[in-house]
PDB file of C-alpha atoms in Angstrom:
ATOM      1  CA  UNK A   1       7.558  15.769 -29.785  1.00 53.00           C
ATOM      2  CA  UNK A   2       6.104  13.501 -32.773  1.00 64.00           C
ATOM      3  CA  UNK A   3       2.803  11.824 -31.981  1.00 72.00           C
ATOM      4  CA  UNK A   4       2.906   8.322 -31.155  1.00 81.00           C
ATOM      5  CA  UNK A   5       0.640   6.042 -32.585  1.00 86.00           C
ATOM      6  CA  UNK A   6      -0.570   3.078 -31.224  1.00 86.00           C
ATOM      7  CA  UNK A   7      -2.364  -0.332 -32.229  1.00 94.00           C
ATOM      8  CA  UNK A   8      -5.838  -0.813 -30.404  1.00 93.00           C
ATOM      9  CA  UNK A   9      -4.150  -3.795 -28.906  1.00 94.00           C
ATOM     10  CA  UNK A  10      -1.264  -2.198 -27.577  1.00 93.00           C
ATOM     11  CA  UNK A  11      -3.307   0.862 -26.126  1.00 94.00           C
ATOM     12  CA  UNK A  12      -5.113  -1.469 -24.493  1.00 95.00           C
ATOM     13  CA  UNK A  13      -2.532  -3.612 -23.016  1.00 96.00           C
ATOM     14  CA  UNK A  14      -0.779  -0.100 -21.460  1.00 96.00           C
ATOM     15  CA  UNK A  15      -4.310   0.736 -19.966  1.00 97.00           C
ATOM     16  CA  UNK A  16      -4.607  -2.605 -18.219  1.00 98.00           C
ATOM     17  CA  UNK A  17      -1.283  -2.276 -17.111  1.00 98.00           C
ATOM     18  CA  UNK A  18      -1.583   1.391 -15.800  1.00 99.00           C
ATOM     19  CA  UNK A  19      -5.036   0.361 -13.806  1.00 99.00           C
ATOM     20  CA  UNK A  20      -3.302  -3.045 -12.558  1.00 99.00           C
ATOM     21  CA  UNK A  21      -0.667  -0.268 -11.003  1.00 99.00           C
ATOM     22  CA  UNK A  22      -3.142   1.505  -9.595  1.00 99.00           C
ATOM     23  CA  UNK A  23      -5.106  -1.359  -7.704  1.00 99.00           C
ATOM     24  CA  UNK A  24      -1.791  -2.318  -6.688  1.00 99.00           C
ATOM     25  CA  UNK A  25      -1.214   1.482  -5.320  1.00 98.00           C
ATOM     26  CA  UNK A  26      -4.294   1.369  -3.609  1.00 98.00           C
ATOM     27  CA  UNK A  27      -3.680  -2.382  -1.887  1.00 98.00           C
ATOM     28  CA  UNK A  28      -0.244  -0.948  -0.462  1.00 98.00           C
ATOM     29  CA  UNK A  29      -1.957   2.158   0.954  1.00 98.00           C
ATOM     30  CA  UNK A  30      -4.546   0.093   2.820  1.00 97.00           C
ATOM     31  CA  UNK A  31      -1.871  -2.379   4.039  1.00 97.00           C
ATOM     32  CA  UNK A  32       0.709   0.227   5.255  1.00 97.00           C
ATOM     33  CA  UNK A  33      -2.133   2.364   6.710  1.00 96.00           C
ATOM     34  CA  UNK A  34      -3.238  -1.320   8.484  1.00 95.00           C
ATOM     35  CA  UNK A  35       0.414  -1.838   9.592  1.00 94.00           C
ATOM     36  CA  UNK A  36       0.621   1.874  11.381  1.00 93.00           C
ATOM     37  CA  UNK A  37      -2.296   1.053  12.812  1.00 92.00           C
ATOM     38  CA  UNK A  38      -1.383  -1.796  14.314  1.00 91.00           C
ATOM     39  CA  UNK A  39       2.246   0.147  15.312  1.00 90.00           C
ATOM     40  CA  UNK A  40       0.179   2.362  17.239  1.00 88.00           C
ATOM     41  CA  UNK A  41      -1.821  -0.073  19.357  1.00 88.00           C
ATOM     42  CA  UNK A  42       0.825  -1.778  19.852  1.00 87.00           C
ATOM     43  CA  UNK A  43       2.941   0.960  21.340  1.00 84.00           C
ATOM     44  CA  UNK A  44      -0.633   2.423  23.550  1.00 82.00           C
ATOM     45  CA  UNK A  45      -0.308  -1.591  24.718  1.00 82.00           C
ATOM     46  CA  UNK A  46       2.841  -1.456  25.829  1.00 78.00           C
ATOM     47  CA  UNK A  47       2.703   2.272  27.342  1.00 77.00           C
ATOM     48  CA  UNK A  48      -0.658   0.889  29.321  1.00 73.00           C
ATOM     49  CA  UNK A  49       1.022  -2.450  30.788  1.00 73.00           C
ATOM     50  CA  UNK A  50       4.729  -1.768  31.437  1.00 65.00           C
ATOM     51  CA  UNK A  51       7.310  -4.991  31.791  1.00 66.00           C
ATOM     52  CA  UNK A  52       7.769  -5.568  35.755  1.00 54.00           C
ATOM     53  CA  UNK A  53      10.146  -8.275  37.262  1.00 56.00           C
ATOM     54  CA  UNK A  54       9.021  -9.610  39.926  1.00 54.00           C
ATOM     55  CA  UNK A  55      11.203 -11.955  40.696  1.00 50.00           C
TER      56      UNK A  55
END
């Protein structure tokens, strides 16, 4: 494969975008791993207090 060569500028730009991809990695991780969390204590909740009618 021929090497590419870049402009400072445009290296730059492509590193800014590859860490702004990252952070946004990250922030999806912590919110999916907050949503399963909260899918779990929901389901212990409802295991621990079952519906009754009582009518």
């Amino acid at each position: 494969m021929d090497a590419l060569r870049l402009s400072r500028s445009t290296y730059q730009l492509i590193e800014r975008a590859v860490e702004a991809l990252e952070c946004i990695g990250r922030e999806l991780e912590r919110y999916n791993d907050r949503h399963e969390r909260d899918n779990e204590r929901t389901a212990r909740r409802d295991v621990d207090r079952p519906d009754r009618d009582e009518s």
